[in-house]
PDB file of C-alpha atoms in Angstrom:
ATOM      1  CA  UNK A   1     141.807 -17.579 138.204  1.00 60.00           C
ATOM      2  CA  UNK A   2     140.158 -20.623 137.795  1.00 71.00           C
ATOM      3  CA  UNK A   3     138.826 -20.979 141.682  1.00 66.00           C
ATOM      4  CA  UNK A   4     135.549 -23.461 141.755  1.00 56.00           C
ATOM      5  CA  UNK A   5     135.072 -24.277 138.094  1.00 69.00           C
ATOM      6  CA  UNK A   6     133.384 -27.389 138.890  1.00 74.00           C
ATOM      7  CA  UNK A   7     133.479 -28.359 134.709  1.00 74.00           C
ATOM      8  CA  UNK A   8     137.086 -27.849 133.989  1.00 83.00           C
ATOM      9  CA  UNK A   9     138.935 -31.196 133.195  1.00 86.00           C
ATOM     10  CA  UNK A  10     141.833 -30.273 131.170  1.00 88.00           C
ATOM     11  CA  UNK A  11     144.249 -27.963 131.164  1.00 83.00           C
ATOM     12  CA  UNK A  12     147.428 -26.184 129.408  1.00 77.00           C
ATOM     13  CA  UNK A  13     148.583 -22.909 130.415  1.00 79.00           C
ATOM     14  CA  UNK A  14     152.435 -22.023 128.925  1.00 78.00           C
ATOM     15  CA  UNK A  15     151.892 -18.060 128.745  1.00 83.00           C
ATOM     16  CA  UNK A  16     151.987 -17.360 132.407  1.00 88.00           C
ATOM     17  CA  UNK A  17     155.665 -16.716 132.606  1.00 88.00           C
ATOM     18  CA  UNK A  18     155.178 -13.355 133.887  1.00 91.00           C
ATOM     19  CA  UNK A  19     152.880 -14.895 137.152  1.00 94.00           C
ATOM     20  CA  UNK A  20     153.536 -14.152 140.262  1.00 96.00           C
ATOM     21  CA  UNK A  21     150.736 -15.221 142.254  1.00 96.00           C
ATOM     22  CA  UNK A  22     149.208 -18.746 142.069  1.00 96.00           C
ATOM     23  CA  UNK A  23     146.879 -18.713 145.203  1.00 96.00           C
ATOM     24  CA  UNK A  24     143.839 -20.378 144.773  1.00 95.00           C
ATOM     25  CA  UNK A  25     144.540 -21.004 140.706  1.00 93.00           C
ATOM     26  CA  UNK A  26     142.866 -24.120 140.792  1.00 93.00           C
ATOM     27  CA  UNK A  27     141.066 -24.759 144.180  1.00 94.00           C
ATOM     28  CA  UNK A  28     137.921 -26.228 144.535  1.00 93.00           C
ATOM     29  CA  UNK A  29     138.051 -27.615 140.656  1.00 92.00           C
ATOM     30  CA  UNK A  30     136.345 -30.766 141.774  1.00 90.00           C
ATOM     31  CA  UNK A  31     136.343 -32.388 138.230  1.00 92.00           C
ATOM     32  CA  UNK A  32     139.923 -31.226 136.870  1.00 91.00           C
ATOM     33  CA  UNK A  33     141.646 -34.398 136.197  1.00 88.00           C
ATOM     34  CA  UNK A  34     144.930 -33.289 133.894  1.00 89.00           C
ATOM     35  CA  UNK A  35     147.241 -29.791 133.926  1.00 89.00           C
ATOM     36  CA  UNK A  36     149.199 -30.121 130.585  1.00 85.00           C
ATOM     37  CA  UNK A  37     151.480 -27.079 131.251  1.00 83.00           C
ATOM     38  CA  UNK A  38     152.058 -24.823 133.597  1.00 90.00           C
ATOM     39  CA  UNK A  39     154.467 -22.188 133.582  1.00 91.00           C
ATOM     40  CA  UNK A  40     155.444 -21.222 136.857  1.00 93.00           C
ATOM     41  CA  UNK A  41     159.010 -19.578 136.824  1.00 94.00           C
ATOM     42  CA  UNK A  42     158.210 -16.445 138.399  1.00 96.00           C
ATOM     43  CA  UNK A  43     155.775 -17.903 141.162  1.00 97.00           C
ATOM     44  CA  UNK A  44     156.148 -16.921 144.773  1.00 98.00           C
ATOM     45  CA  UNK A  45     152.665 -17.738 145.901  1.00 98.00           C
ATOM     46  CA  UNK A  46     151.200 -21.062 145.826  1.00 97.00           C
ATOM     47  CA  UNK A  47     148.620 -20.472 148.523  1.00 98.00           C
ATOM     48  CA  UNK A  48     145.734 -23.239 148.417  1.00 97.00           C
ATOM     49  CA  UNK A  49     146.917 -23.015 144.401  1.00 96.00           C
ATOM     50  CA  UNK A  50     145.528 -27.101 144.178  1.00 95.00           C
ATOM     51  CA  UNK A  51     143.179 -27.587 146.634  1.00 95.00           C
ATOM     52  CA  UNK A  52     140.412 -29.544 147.079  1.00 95.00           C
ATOM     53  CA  UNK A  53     140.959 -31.244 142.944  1.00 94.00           C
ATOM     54  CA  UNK A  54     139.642 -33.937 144.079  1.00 93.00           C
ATOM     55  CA  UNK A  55     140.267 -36.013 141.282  1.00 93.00           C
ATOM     56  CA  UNK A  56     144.430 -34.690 140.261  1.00 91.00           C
ATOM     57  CA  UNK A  57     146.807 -37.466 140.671  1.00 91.00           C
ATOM     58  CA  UNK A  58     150.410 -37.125 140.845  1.00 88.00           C
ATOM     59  CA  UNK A  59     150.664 -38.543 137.266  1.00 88.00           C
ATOM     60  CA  UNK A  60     148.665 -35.833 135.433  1.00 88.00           C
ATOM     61  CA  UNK A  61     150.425 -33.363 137.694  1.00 89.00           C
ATOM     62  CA  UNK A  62     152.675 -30.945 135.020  1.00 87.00           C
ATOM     63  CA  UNK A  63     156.141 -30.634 136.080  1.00 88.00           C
ATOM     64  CA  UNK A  64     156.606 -27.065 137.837  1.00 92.00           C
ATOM     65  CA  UNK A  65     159.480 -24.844 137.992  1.00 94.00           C
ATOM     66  CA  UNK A  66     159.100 -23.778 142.084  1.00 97.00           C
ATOM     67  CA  UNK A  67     162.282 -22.272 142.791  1.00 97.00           C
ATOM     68  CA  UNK A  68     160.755 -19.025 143.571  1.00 98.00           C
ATOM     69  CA  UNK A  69     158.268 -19.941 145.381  1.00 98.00           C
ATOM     70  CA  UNK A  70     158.151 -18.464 148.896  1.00 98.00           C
ATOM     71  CA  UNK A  71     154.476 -20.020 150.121  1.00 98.00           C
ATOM     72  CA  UNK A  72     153.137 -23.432 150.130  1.00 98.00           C
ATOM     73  CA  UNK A  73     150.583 -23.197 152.182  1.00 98.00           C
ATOM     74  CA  UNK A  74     147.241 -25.253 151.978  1.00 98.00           C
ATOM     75  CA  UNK A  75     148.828 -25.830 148.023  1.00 97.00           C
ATOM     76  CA  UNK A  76     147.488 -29.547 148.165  1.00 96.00           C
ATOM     77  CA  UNK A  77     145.125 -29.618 150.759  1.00 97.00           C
ATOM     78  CA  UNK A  78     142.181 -32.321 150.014  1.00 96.00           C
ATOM     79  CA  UNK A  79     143.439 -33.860 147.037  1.00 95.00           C
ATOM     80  CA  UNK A  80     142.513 -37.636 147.922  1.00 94.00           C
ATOM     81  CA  UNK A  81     143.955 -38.540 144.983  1.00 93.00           C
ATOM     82  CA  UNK A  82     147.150 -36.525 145.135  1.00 90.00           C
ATOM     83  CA  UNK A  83     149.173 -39.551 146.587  1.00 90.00           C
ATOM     84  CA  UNK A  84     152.831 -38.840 146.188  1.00 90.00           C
ATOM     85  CA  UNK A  85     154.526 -35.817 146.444  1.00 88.00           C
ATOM     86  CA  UNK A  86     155.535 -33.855 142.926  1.00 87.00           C
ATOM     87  CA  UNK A  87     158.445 -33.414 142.009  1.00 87.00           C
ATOM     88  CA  UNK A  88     159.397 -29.709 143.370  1.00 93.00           C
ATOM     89  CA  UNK A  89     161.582 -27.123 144.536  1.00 95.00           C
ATOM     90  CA  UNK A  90     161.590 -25.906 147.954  1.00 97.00           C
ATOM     91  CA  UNK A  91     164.430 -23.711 148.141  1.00 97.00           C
ATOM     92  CA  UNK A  92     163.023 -20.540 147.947  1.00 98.00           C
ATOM     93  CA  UNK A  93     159.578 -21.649 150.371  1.00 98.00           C
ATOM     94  CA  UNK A  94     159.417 -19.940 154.014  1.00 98.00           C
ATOM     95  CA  UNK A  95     156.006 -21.378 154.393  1.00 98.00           C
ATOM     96  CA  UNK A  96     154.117 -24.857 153.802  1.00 98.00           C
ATOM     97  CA  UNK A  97     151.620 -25.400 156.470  1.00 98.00           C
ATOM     98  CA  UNK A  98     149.122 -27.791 155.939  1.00 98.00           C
ATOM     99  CA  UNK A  99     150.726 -28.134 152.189  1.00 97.00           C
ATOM    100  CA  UNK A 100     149.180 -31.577 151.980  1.00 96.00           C
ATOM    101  CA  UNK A 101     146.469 -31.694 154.842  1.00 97.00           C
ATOM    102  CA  UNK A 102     143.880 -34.467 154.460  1.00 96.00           C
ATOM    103  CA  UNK A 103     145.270 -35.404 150.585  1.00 95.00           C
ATOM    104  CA  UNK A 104     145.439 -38.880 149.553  1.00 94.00           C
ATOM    105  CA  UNK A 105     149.563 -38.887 150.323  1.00 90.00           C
ATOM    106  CA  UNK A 106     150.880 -42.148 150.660  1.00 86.00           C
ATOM    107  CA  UNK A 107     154.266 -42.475 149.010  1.00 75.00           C
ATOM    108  CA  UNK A 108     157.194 -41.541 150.860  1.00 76.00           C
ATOM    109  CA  UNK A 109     160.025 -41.741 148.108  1.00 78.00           C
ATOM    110  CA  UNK A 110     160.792 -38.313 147.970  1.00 81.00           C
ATOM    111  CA  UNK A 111     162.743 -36.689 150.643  1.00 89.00           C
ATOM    112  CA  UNK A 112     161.529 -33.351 151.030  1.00 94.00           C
ATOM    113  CA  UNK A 113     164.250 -30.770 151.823  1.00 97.00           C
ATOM    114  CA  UNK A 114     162.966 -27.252 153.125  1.00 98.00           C
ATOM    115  CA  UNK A 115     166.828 -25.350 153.974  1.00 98.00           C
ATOM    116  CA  UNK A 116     164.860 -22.076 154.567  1.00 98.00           C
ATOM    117  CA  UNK A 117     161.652 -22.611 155.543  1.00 98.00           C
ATOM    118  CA  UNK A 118     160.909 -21.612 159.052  1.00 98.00           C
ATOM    119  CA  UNK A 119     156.741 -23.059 159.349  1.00 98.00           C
ATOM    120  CA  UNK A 120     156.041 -26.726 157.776  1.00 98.00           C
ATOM    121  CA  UNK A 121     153.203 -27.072 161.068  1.00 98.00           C
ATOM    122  CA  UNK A 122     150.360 -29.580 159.575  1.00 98.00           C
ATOM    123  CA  UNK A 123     152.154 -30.255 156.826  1.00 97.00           C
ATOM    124  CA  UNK A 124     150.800 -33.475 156.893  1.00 97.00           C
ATOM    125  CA  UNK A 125     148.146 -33.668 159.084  1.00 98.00           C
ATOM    126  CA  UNK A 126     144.997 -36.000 158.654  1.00 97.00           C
ATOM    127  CA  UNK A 127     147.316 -37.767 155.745  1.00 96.00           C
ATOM    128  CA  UNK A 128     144.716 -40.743 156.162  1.00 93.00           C
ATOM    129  CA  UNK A 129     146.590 -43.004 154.283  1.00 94.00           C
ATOM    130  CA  UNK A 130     150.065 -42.327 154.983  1.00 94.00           C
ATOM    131  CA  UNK A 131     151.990 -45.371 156.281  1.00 93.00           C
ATOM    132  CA  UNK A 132     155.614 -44.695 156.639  1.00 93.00           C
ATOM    133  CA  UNK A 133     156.200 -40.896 157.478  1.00 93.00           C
ATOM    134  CA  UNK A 134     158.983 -39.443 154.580  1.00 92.00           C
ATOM    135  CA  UNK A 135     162.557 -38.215 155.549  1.00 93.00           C
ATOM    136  CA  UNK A 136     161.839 -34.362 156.291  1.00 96.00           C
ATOM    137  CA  UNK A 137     165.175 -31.909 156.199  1.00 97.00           C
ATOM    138  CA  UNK A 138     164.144 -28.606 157.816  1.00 98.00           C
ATOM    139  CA  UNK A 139     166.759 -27.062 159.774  1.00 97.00           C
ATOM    140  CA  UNK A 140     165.311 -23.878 160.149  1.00 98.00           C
ATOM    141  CA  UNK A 141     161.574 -24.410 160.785  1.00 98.00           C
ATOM    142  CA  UNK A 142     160.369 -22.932 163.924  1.00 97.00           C
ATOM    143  CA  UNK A 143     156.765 -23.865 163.478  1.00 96.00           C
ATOM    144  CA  UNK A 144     156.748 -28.217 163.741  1.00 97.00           C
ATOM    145  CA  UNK A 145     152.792 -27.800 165.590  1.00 97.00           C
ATOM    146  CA  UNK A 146     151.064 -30.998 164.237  1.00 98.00           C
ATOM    147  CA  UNK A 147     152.985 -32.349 161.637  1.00 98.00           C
ATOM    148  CA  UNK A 148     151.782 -35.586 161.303  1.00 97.00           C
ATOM    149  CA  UNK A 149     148.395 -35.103 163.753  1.00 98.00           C
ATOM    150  CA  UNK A 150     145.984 -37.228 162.596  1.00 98.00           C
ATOM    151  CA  UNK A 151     147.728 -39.616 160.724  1.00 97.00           C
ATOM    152  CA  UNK A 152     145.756 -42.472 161.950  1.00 96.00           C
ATOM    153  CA  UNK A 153     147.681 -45.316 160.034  1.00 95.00           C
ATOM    154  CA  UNK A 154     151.099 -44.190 160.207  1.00 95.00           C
ATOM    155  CA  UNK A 155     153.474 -46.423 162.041  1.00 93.00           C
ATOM    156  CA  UNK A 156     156.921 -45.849 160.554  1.00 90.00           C
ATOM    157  CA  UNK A 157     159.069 -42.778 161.361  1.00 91.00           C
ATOM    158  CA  UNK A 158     162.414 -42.030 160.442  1.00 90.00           C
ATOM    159  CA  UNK A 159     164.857 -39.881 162.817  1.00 90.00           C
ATOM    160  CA  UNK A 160     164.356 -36.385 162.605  1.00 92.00           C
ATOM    161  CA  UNK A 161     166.177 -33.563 163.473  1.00 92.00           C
ATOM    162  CA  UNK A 162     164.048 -29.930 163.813  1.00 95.00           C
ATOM    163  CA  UNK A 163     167.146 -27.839 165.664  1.00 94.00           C
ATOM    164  CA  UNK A 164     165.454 -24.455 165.634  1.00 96.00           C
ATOM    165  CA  UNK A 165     162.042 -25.861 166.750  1.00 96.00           C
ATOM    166  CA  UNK A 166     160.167 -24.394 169.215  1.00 95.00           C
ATOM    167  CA  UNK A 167     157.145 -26.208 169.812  1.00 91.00           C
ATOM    168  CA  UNK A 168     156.136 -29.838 169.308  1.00 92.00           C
ATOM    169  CA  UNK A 169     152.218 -29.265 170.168  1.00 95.00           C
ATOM    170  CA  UNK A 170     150.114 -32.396 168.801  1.00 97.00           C
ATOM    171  CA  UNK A 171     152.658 -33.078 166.695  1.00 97.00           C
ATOM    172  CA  UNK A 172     151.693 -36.713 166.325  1.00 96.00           C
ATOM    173  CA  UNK A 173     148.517 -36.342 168.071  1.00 97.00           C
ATOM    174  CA  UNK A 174     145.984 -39.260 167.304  1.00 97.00           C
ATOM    175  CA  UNK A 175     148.306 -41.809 165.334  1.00 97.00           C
ATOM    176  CA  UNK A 176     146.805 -44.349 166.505  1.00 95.00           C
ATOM    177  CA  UNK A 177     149.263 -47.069 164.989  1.00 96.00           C
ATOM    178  CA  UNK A 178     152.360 -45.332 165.723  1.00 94.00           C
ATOM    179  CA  UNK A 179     154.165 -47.946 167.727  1.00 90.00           C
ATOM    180  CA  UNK A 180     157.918 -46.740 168.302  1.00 86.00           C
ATOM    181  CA  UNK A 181     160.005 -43.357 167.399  1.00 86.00           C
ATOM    182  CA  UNK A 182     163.825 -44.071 167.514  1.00 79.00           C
ATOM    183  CA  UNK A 183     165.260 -40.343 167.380  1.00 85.00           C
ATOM    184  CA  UNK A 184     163.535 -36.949 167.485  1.00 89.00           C
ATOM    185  CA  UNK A 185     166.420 -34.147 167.851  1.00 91.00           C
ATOM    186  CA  UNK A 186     165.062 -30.942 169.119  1.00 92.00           C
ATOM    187  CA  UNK A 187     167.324 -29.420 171.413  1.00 92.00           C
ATOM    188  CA  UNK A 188     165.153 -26.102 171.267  1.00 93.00           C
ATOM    189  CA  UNK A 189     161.701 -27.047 172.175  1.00 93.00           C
ATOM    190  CA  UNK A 190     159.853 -25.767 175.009  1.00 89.00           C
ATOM    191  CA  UNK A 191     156.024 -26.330 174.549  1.00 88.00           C
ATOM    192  CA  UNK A 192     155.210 -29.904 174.079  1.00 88.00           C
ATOM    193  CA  UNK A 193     151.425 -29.916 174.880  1.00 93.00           C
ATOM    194  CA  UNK A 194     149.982 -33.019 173.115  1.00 94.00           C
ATOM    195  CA  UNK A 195     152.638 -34.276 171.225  1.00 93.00           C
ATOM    196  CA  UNK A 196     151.688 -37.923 171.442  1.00 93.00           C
ATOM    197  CA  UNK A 197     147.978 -37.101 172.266  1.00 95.00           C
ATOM    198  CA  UNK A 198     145.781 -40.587 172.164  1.00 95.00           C
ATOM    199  CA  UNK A 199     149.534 -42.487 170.687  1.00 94.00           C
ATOM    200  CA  UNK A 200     147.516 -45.581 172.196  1.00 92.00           C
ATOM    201  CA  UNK A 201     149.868 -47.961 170.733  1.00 91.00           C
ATOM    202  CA  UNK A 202     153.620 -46.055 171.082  1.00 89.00           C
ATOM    203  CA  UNK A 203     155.191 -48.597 173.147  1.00 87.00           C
ATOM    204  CA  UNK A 204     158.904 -46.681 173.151  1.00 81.00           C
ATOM    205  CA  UNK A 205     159.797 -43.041 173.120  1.00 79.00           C
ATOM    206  CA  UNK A 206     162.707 -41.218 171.790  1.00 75.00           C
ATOM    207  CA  UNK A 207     164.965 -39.826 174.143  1.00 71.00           C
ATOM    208  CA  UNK A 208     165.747 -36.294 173.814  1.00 66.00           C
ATOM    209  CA  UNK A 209     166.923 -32.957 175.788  1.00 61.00           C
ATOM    210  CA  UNK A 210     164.141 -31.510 177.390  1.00 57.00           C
ATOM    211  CA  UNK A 211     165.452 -29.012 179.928  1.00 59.00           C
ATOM    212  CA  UNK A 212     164.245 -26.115 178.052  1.00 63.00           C
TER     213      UNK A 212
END
């Protein structure tokens, strides 16, 4: 709707009730710095709805009704300033890859909780200032492929438990400071090609199952 308007600072939309589709509302408004309102009830597509606003925080972030919403995908990507997590719903979402690739993410208050998605791969991949990794609850997710890649300053991970996973390729591929992982449960991987690519400082692995 409002894709690449590189002049739009503020904004208040409360007649979109009816919306079902969200993709790309906002991307690539460089200079957008407050949403107002936003209804989105009826949402089920938040596709690359907020990226690249380079100068959104968290604060001037509206408070969104997501319960319907089935994708995620790219919805924060590149939003340097974008550096905790909103306050959201992710009950309904089956997909949220890359939701908050290379955005300014740093806070890890929020426990995100995902009970049906099944792909959260890059979720937060090239996070450049993410520290301590936050708790992640995603029972179901098949897709785990370079979660965290990139995150060159994280060195604090909590345990994590991905049962249905079934790869763990580059999933914390170049964190650099990443020094020790105490539990990773994923009794159903089977491709692990590069999941501590160039860890130069991991000094102690987690044990887990890896007959399959």
């Amino acid at each position: 709707m409002f894709s690449s308007f590189n002049n739009l600072r503020y904004v208040s939309l409360e007649n979109t009730k009816y919306a079902t589709n969200f993709s790309y509302i906002f991307s690539g408004c460089y200079n957008l710095l407050h949403i107002n309102a936003l209804d989105s009830s009826n949402v089920v597509n938040m596709y690359q709805a907020f990226g690249y606003t380079y100068n959104l925080t968290t604060e001037n972030f509206p408070q969104l009704n997501t319960e319907k919403v089935q994708n995620f995908d790219y919805a924060f990507t590149g939003c340097p300033n974008m550096r905790a997590i909103p306050n959201l719903s992710f009950n309904s979402t089956i997909s949220a890859h890359a939701m908050f690739y290379n955005s300014g993410f740093r806070d890890n208050t929020v426990k995100v909780v995902l009970p049906n998605a099944t792909r959260i791969s890059s979720m937060f991949a090239y996070c450049y200032a993410l520290i301590d990794a936050p708790q992640v609850e995603a029972d179901n997710a098949t897709s785990i492929e370079a979660l965290f890649s990139n995150c060159i300053y994280l060195a604090n991970v909590p345990e994590y438990s991905f049962p249905k996973a079934t790869s763990a390729g580059y999933l914390f591929a170049n964190c650099y400071n990443l020094k020790e992982i105490s539990t990773l449960f994923l009794p159903n991987v089977y491709t692990m090609s590069g999941t501590f690519y160039s860890c130069s400082g991991l000094t102690k692995l987690p044990e887990w199952d890896t007959s399959k």
